[in-house]
Coordinates of C-alpha atoms and ligand atoms in Angstrom, one line a residue:
M1 CA 223.7 134.3 166.8
K2 CA 221.0 133.9 169.4
I3 CA 217.6 135.6 168.7
N4 CA 215.4 136.3 171.7
K5 CA 211.8 137.2 170.8
A6 CA 208.6 137.5 172.7
Y7 CA 205.2 136.7 171.4
K8 CA 202.3 138.3 173.3
F9 CA 198.7 137.2 172.8
R10 CA 195.3 138.0 174.3
L11 CA 194.4 135.2 176.7
S12 CA 190.7 134.1 177.0
P13 CA 190.4 132.2 180.3
N14 CA 187.0 131.0 181.4
A15 CA 185.4 132.1 184.7
E16 CA 186.9 129.3 186.7
Q17 CA 190.3 129.9 185.2
V18 CA 190.1 133.6 185.9
V19 CA 189.6 132.8 189.6
I20 CA 192.7 130.7 189.7
L21 CA 194.8 133.0 187.7
T22 CA 193.7 136.0 189.8
S23 CA 194.7 134.2 193.1
L24 CA 198.1 133.3 191.5
V25 CA 199.0 136.9 190.4
D26 CA 197.6 138.1 193.7
S27 CA 199.9 135.9 195.8
A28 CA 202.8 136.9 193.5
R29 CA 202.1 140.5 194.2
F30 CA 201.7 139.7 198.0
V31 CA 205.0 138.2 198.0
W32 CA 206.7 141.2 196.2
N33 CA 205.1 143.5 198.8
E34 CA 206.2 141.4 201.8
M35 CA 209.7 140.9 200.5
L36 CA 210.0 144.6 199.7
A37 CA 209.1 145.4 203.4
L38 CA 211.6 142.9 204.5
S39 CA 214.4 144.2 202.2
L40 CA 213.6 147.8 203.4
E41 CA 214.4 146.5 206.9
M42 CA 217.6 145.0 205.6
F43 CA 218.4 148.3 203.8
A44 CA 218.0 150.2 207.0
K45 CA 220.3 147.8 208.8
N46 CA 222.8 148.0 206.0
E47 CA 222.5 144.3 205.2
F48 CA 223.3 142.9 201.9
I49 CA 220.3 142.5 199.5
N50 CA 220.7 140.0 196.6
A51 CA 218.5 137.4 194.9
I52 CA 219.8 134.5 197.0
N53 CA 219.2 136.3 200.2
L54 CA 215.7 137.1 199.2
V55 CA 214.7 133.8 197.7
N56 CA 215.7 131.9 200.8
K57 CA 213.3 134.2 202.8
I58 CA 210.3 132.8 200.8
V59 CA 210.3 129.6 202.9
G60 CA 209.8 131.6 206.1
L61 CA 207.0 133.5 204.6
K62 CA 205.3 130.2 203.4
N63 CA 205.6 128.7 206.9
N64 CA 203.9 131.6 208.5
P65 CA 200.5 130.3 209.5
E66 CA 198.9 133.6 208.7
F67 CA 199.9 133.3 205.1
A68 CA 198.7 129.7 204.7
F69 CA 197.2 130.6 201.3
L70 CA 200.7 130.9 199.8
K71 CA 200.9 127.1 200.1
S72 CA 197.7 126.3 198.6
R73 CA 197.1 129.1 196.1
S74 CA 200.3 130.1 194.7
N75 CA 202.9 128.9 192.1
A76 CA 206.3 128.4 193.7
V77 CA 208.2 129.2 190.4
S78 CA 206.4 132.5 189.9
L79 CA 207.0 133.6 193.5
Q80 CA 210.7 132.9 193.0
Q81 CA 210.7 134.9 189.8
K82 CA 208.9 137.8 191.4
V83 CA 211.5 137.9 194.2
R84 CA 214.2 137.8 191.6
D85 CA 212.6 140.7 189.9
L86 CA 212.6 142.5 193.1
A87 CA 216.4 141.8 193.6
S88 CA 217.2 143.1 190.2
A89 CA 215.1 146.2 191.0
W90 CA 217.4 146.7 194.0
S91 CA 220.5 146.2 192.0
R92 CA 219.3 148.9 189.6
F93 CA 219.0 151.1 192.7
F94 CA 222.5 150.4 193.8
D95 CA 223.9 150.9 190.3
P96 CA 225.5 154.4 190.1
K97 CA 225.1 154.5 186.3
V98 CA 221.4 154.3 186.5
H99 CA 221.4 157.1 189.0
A100 CA 223.6 159.2 186.7
R101 CA 221.1 158.7 183.9
F102 CA 218.3 159.6 186.2
K103 CA 220.0 162.8 187.3
E104 CA 220.6 163.7 183.6
S105 CA 216.9 163.4 182.8
K106 CA 216.2 166.0 185.6
K107 CA 213.0 164.8 186.8
K108 CA 211.0 167.2 188.8
P109 CA 211.7 166.8 192.5
R110 CA 208.7 165.3 194.3
K111 CA 207.5 165.5 197.9
P112 CA 209.7 163.0 199.8
K113 CA 207.9 159.8 200.8
F114 CA 208.5 157.9 203.9
V115 CA 208.2 154.1 204.7
K116 CA 207.5 153.0 208.2
L117 CA 209.6 150.1 209.5
L118 CA 208.6 147.4 212.0
D119 CA 210.3 149.2 215.0
G120 CA 208.4 152.4 214.2
T121 CA 211.2 154.4 212.6
E122 CA 210.7 155.8 209.1
I123 CA 213.1 155.8 206.2
Q124 CA 212.8 157.9 203.2
H125 CA 211.7 156.3 199.9
R126 CA 214.4 157.4 197.6
P127 CA 214.0 157.8 193.8
L128 CA 214.5 154.5 191.9
M129 CA 213.9 152.4 194.9
P130 CA 211.5 149.5 194.2
Q131 CA 207.9 150.4 195.1
F132 CA 205.0 148.6 196.7
K133 CA 202.4 147.3 194.2
R134 CA 198.8 148.0 194.7
N135 CA 195.8 146.0 193.6
A136 CA 194.2 149.1 192.3
D137 CA 197.0 149.5 189.7
R138 CA 195.1 146.9 187.7
C139 CA 198.5 145.7 186.2
D140 CA 199.7 142.4 187.5
S141 CA 201.8 139.6 186.2
M142 CA 203.6 136.4 187.0
R143 CA 206.4 134.7 185.1
L144 CA 207.0 130.9 184.9
V145 CA 210.4 129.5 183.8
Q146 CA 211.3 126.1 182.5
F147 CA 208.3 126.1 180.2
D148 CA 208.7 122.5 179.1
K149 CA 208.4 121.2 182.6
Y150 CA 205.2 122.9 183.6
C151 CA 203.4 124.1 180.4
R152 CA 202.8 123.2 176.8
V153 CA 201.2 124.8 173.7
E154 CA 198.7 122.8 171.6
G155 CA 197.3 124.7 168.7
N156 CA 195.8 127.9 170.0
R157 CA 195.7 126.6 173.6
V158 CA 198.3 126.7 176.3
K159 CA 198.4 124.4 179.3
L160 CA 199.2 126.2 182.5
P161 CA 200.1 124.7 185.9
N162 CA 198.2 124.9 189.2
G163 CA 195.0 123.3 187.9
V164 CA 194.4 126.1 185.4
G165 CA 194.6 123.6 182.5
F166 CA 194.2 124.5 178.9
V167 CA 193.5 128.2 178.1
K168 CA 192.7 129.6 174.7
F169 CA 194.6 132.4 173.4
R170 CA 194.2 134.5 170.2
K171 CA 197.1 133.1 168.2
S172 CA 197.7 135.8 165.6
Q173 CA 201.0 134.5 164.4
E174 CA 203.1 131.3 164.7
I175 CA 205.5 131.0 167.5
V176 CA 209.0 130.4 166.2
G177 CA 211.8 129.1 168.4
I178 CA 211.9 127.3 171.7
I179 CA 209.7 128.7 174.4
K180 CA 211.8 129.4 177.5
N181 CA 209.4 131.2 179.7
V182 CA 205.9 132.4 179.9
T183 CA 204.3 135.5 181.5
I184 CA 200.7 135.8 182.4
S185 CA 199.6 139.4 182.8
K186 CA 196.4 141.3 183.5
K187 CA 196.0 144.8 182.3
S188 CA 192.7 146.9 182.4
G189 CA 190.7 143.7 182.9
Q190 CA 192.3 141.8 180.0
W191 CA 194.5 138.8 180.4
Y192 CA 197.5 138.3 178.2
V193 CA 200.1 135.6 177.7
S194 CA 203.6 136.3 176.5
F195 CA 206.0 133.5 175.4
G196 CA 209.7 134.3 175.6
T197 CA 211.4 132.3 172.9
E198 CA 215.0 131.7 172.0
R199 CA 216.4 130.7 168.6
E200 CA 219.9 129.8 167.7
L201 CA 221.0 130.9 164.1
L202 CA 223.8 128.9 162.6
Q203 CA 224.8 131.9 160.5
N204 CA 224.5 135.6 161.1
P205 CA 221.5 136.8 159.1
I206 CA 222.3 138.9 156.1
H207 CA 219.9 141.7 155.2
P208 CA 218.3 141.1 151.8
S209 CA 218.4 144.8 150.9
K210 CA 221.4 146.8 150.2
S211 CA 220.0 150.3 150.5
S212 CA 220.3 152.8 153.3
L213 CA 217.8 155.3 154.5
G214 CA 217.9 158.6 156.5
V215 CA 214.9 159.2 158.7
D216 CA 213.7 162.5 160.0
L217 CA 211.2 162.4 162.8
G218 CA 208.5 165.1 162.9
I219 CA 205.3 166.1 164.5
T220 CA 203.0 166.7 161.5
K221 CA 204.8 164.1 159.4
L222 CA 205.8 161.2 161.6
I223 CA 208.5 160.2 159.3
T224 CA 210.2 161.9 156.3
T225 CA 212.8 159.7 154.5
S226 CA 215.8 160.5 152.4
E227 CA 213.8 159.0 149.5
N228 CA 211.4 161.8 150.0
K229 CA 208.6 159.7 151.2
T230 CA 206.5 160.7 154.2
I231 CA 204.5 158.6 156.7
K232 CA 201.6 160.4 158.5
P233 CA 201.3 159.9 162.3
K234 CA 198.5 158.0 163.8
N235 CA 197.1 160.4 166.3
S236 CA 195.4 157.8 168.4
F237 CA 195.4 160.1 171.4
K238 CA 194.0 163.1 169.4
A239 CA 191.1 161.1 168.1
N240 CA 190.2 159.8 171.5
Q241 CA 191.0 163.0 173.4
V242 CA 187.4 164.3 173.3
K243 CA 186.1 161.0 174.6
L244 CA 188.8 160.9 177.3
A245 CA 188.1 164.5 178.4
K246 CA 184.4 163.7 178.8
L247 CA 185.1 160.7 180.9
Q248 CA 187.5 162.6 183.1
R249 CA 184.9 165.4 183.6
Q250 CA 182.3 162.8 184.6
L251 CA 184.7 161.2 187.0
S252 CA 185.5 164.5 188.7
R253 CA 181.8 164.7 189.7
K254 CA 181.8 161.3 191.4
V255 CA 182.6 160.7 195.0
L256 CA 186.3 159.8 195.3
F257 CA 186.9 156.0 195.7
S258 CA 183.1 155.3 195.6
Q259 CA 181.9 152.2 193.7
N260 CA 180.7 154.4 190.8
W261 CA 184.1 156.3 190.8
K262 CA 185.9 152.9 190.6
K263 CA 183.7 151.7 187.8
H264 CA 184.2 154.9 185.9
N265 CA 188.0 155.0 186.6
H266 CA 188.1 151.4 185.0
K267 CA 186.5 152.8 181.9
I268 CA 189.2 155.5 181.6
Q269 CA 191.9 153.1 182.1
K270 CA 190.5 150.8 179.4
L271 CA 190.4 153.7 177.0
H272 CA 194.0 154.6 177.9
S273 CA 195.1 151.0 177.1
H274 CA 193.1 151.1 173.8
I275 CA 194.9 154.2 172.8
A276 CA 198.2 152.6 173.6
N277 CA 197.4 149.5 171.6
I278 CA 196.5 151.4 168.5
R279 CA 199.8 153.4 168.7
H280 CA 201.8 150.2 169.3
D281 CA 200.2 148.4 166.5
Y282 CA 200.8 151.3 164.0
L283 CA 204.4 151.7 165.0
H284 CA 205.0 148.0 164.6
K285 CA 203.7 148.1 161.0
V286 CA 205.7 151.3 160.1
T287 CA 209.0 149.9 161.5
T288 CA 208.6 146.5 160.0
T289 CA 208.1 148.0 156.6
I290 CA 211.1 150.2 156.9
S291 CA 213.3 147.5 158.4
K292 CA 212.4 145.0 155.7
N293 CA 213.4 147.3 152.9
H294 CA 216.6 149.0 154.2
A295 CA 219.8 147.4 155.4
M296 CA 221.0 150.6 157.1
I297 CA 218.7 153.1 158.8
V298 CA 220.1 156.3 160.1
V299 CA 218.1 158.2 162.8
E300 CA 218.8 161.2 165.0
D301 CA 219.8 160.5 168.5
L302 CA 217.1 162.4 170.2
K303 CA 217.0 162.7 173.9
I304 CA 213.3 162.3 173.8
A305 CA 212.8 162.2 177.5
N306 CA 214.6 165.5 177.8
M307 CA 212.7 167.1 175.1
S308 CA 209.3 166.3 176.4
R309 CA 210.2 167.1 179.9
S310 CA 211.7 170.6 179.1
A311 CA 208.3 171.7 177.9
S312 CA 206.7 171.4 181.2
G313 CA 209.1 174.1 182.4
T314 CA 211.4 174.4 185.4
M315 CA 210.5 175.5 188.9
E316 CA 212.2 178.9 188.4
N317 CA 211.1 179.3 184.8
K318 CA 207.4 178.5 185.2
G319 CA 205.0 179.8 182.6
R320 CA 207.2 180.7 179.8
N321 CA 206.1 179.1 176.6
V322 CA 204.6 176.4 178.6
R323 CA 201.4 176.2 176.7
A324 CA 202.8 176.2 173.3
K325 CA 205.3 173.6 174.3
S326 CA 203.0 171.3 176.1
G327 CA 201.2 170.9 172.7
L328 CA 204.4 169.8 171.2
N329 CA 204.9 167.6 174.3
K330 CA 201.6 165.7 173.8
S331 CA 202.3 165.1 170.2
I332 CA 205.9 163.7 170.8
L333 CA 204.6 161.3 173.4
D334 CA 201.5 160.5 171.3
Q335 CA 203.8 159.4 168.4
G336 CA 206.2 157.4 170.6
W337 CA 209.5 158.3 168.9
G338 CA 211.6 156.6 171.5
M339 CA 209.5 153.4 171.2
M340 CA 209.9 153.6 167.4
I341 CA 213.7 153.8 167.4
D342 CA 213.9 150.9 169.8
M343 CA 211.6 148.8 167.5
L344 CA 213.8 149.7 164.5
G345 CA 216.9 148.7 166.6
Y346 CA 215.8 145.2 167.4
K347 CA 214.1 144.5 164.1
Q348 CA 217.3 145.3 162.2
H349 CA 219.3 143.2 164.6
W350 CA 217.0 140.2 163.7
R351 CA 217.4 140.8 160.0
G352 CA 221.1 141.5 160.1
G353 CA 220.6 145.2 159.4
L354 CA 222.0 148.3 161.0
V355 CA 220.6 151.3 163.0
I356 CA 222.9 154.2 163.3
K357 CA 222.2 157.1 165.6
V358 CA 223.7 160.5 164.7
N359 CA 224.1 163.8 166.3
P360 CA 220.9 165.8 165.7
N361 CA 222.6 169.2 165.9
Y362 CA 222.2 171.3 162.9
T363 CA 220.6 168.6 160.7
S364 CA 217.8 171.0 159.9
Q365 CA 220.0 174.0 159.3
T366 CA 222.6 172.5 157.1
C367 CA 222.2 172.7 153.3
F368 CA 222.5 169.2 151.8
N369 CA 223.8 170.7 148.6
C370 CA 226.7 172.8 149.7
K371 CA 226.9 172.0 153.5
H372 CA 226.4 175.6 154.5
V373 CA 225.1 176.0 158.0
A374 CA 222.9 178.9 158.9
K375 CA 219.8 179.7 160.8
E376 CA 218.6 181.8 157.8
N377 CA 218.5 178.8 155.7
R378 CA 215.2 177.8 157.2
R379 CA 212.9 180.8 157.3
T380 CA 209.7 178.8 157.5
Q381 CA 208.8 175.4 159.0
V382 CA 208.2 173.7 155.6
K383 CA 210.6 175.2 153.2
F384 CA 214.4 175.0 153.1
E385 CA 216.2 177.8 151.2
C386 CA 219.9 177.9 151.2
V387 CA 221.3 181.5 151.5
K388 CA 224.6 180.5 149.8
C389 CA 223.8 178.3 146.9
M390 CA 220.0 179.0 146.6
Y391 CA 219.2 175.2 147.0
V392 CA 215.5 174.8 147.7
A393 CA 213.9 171.7 149.1
N394 CA 211.4 170.5 151.6
A395 CA 212.8 171.2 155.1
D396 CA 212.2 167.6 156.4
F397 CA 213.5 166.0 153.2
N398 CA 216.8 168.1 153.4
A399 CA 217.2 167.1 157.1
A400 CA 216.7 163.4 156.2
C401 CA 219.4 163.6 153.5
N402 CA 221.7 165.3 156.0
I403 CA 221.0 162.5 158.6
L404 CA 221.8 159.8 155.9
S405 CA 225.1 161.4 155.0
A406 CA 226.0 161.7 158.7
G407 CA 225.3 158.1 159.0
H408 CA 227.6 157.2 156.2
A409 CA 230.3 159.4 157.8
V410 CA 230.0 157.3 161.0
L411 CA 230.2 154.0 159.0
S412 CA 233.3 155.0 157.1
A413 CA 235.0 156.3 160.3
E414 CA 234.4 153.0 161.9
G415 CA 235.6 151.0 158.9
G416 CA 232.4 149.3 158.2
C417 CA 230.5 146.8 160.4
G418 CA 232.8 143.7 161.0
K419 CA 231.4 142.5 164.2
G420 CA 228.2 141.0 162.8
R421 CA 226.0 143.0 165.0
P422 CA 224.5 146.4 164.7
M423 CA 226.5 149.2 166.1
I424 CA 224.6 151.9 167.8
Q425 CA 226.7 155.0 168.1
K426 CA 226.9 158.7 167.7
T427 CA 228.9 160.9 165.4
C428 CA 231.9 162.6 166.7
D429 CA 232.9 164.7 163.6
S430 CA 233.2 168.4 164.1
R431 CA 231.3 170.7 162.0
E432 CA 231.8 174.3 161.1
E433 CA 230.3 176.7 163.6
V434 CA 226.9 178.3 162.9
A435 CA 227.2 181.9 161.7
Ligands
ZN1 ZN1 223.5 175.5 149.9

């Protein structure tokens, strides 16, 4: 089995190195934008857009005397990788499956945008089309492949090409596996390095634990397990909300796009990335603990994107419950349920464990004791009281137990896991109808 893992660290370049790195990511972004403009022309003419077509056009761009800096201040490999990224963005755009998923998520229709072509005509920028990158987005990256050829890691330093030389990074853990590629990125004024590694395992890993766990995701309690343990959420956003609101108020009083406005906006972006880092770190800790201790983890298959979107209301149905729901909205996004389920998925994959997604319908209304389904079972948010057999339990705990047994049902229906890889699937068993 092959294991691909990325290790991301904070990079600490010196002033000189920052200058070179900035010019490298700048030229990568420049090539993306130029190539996107070119491919939009091709799109208007119904020409075929693919990676080879686009990569071949880099030479023309480099030979243009106006863009002479591409020859002196860019990395050829990273430019090629950028263009390949663009090509895959286009192939996603042409993929009907991606469009179907996009339609399912029912994003609010936006005002149509238009892109001007060379001959003066305009074409509409359709959803999912690749977009132009701006410097102001403060989010830039470049990727180098064939790591061995151009780079090398020595202790807590990495050697980068183009005269950057050795750059220190904060090595918080050992890098395991063969480094295949390296991505240098810049976000909110910070530089990061990410090593993409590959490791071949002779045997498929076997999870050290034999236990299984049902997990119920909630707002006030992030996780309630079928072992009746709860994990509190880390409301990184809530804690920083006051600070953020203050900064945003101050920003609104400044002249739009003035130097002061830009400085202040940068502060807000830094706070946003700080919040995201806290949440990310916490979720990693929680999911690692769960994944280490349980071979099989059963979660609800939540359409999180749908849940959080429905709260903002539809065009016809504006205003109903919007306020109450938008509170829920913020909490869901703050806790990052989707991110957590993804993390559990790949961590179980590495350890040889399993994540099963089950149908979330009625898990909170079904009695774990007698399987009776009724709305009346759950009169309050916290307490579960079965109207048929009088079973009383914590509502979230009852749900977690139901989720676990639904997971076992999936597993026995599929005849166990013989493929040596985690199966991610949904239940298809029918349940009795709700009274
Ligand atoms: Zn019951």
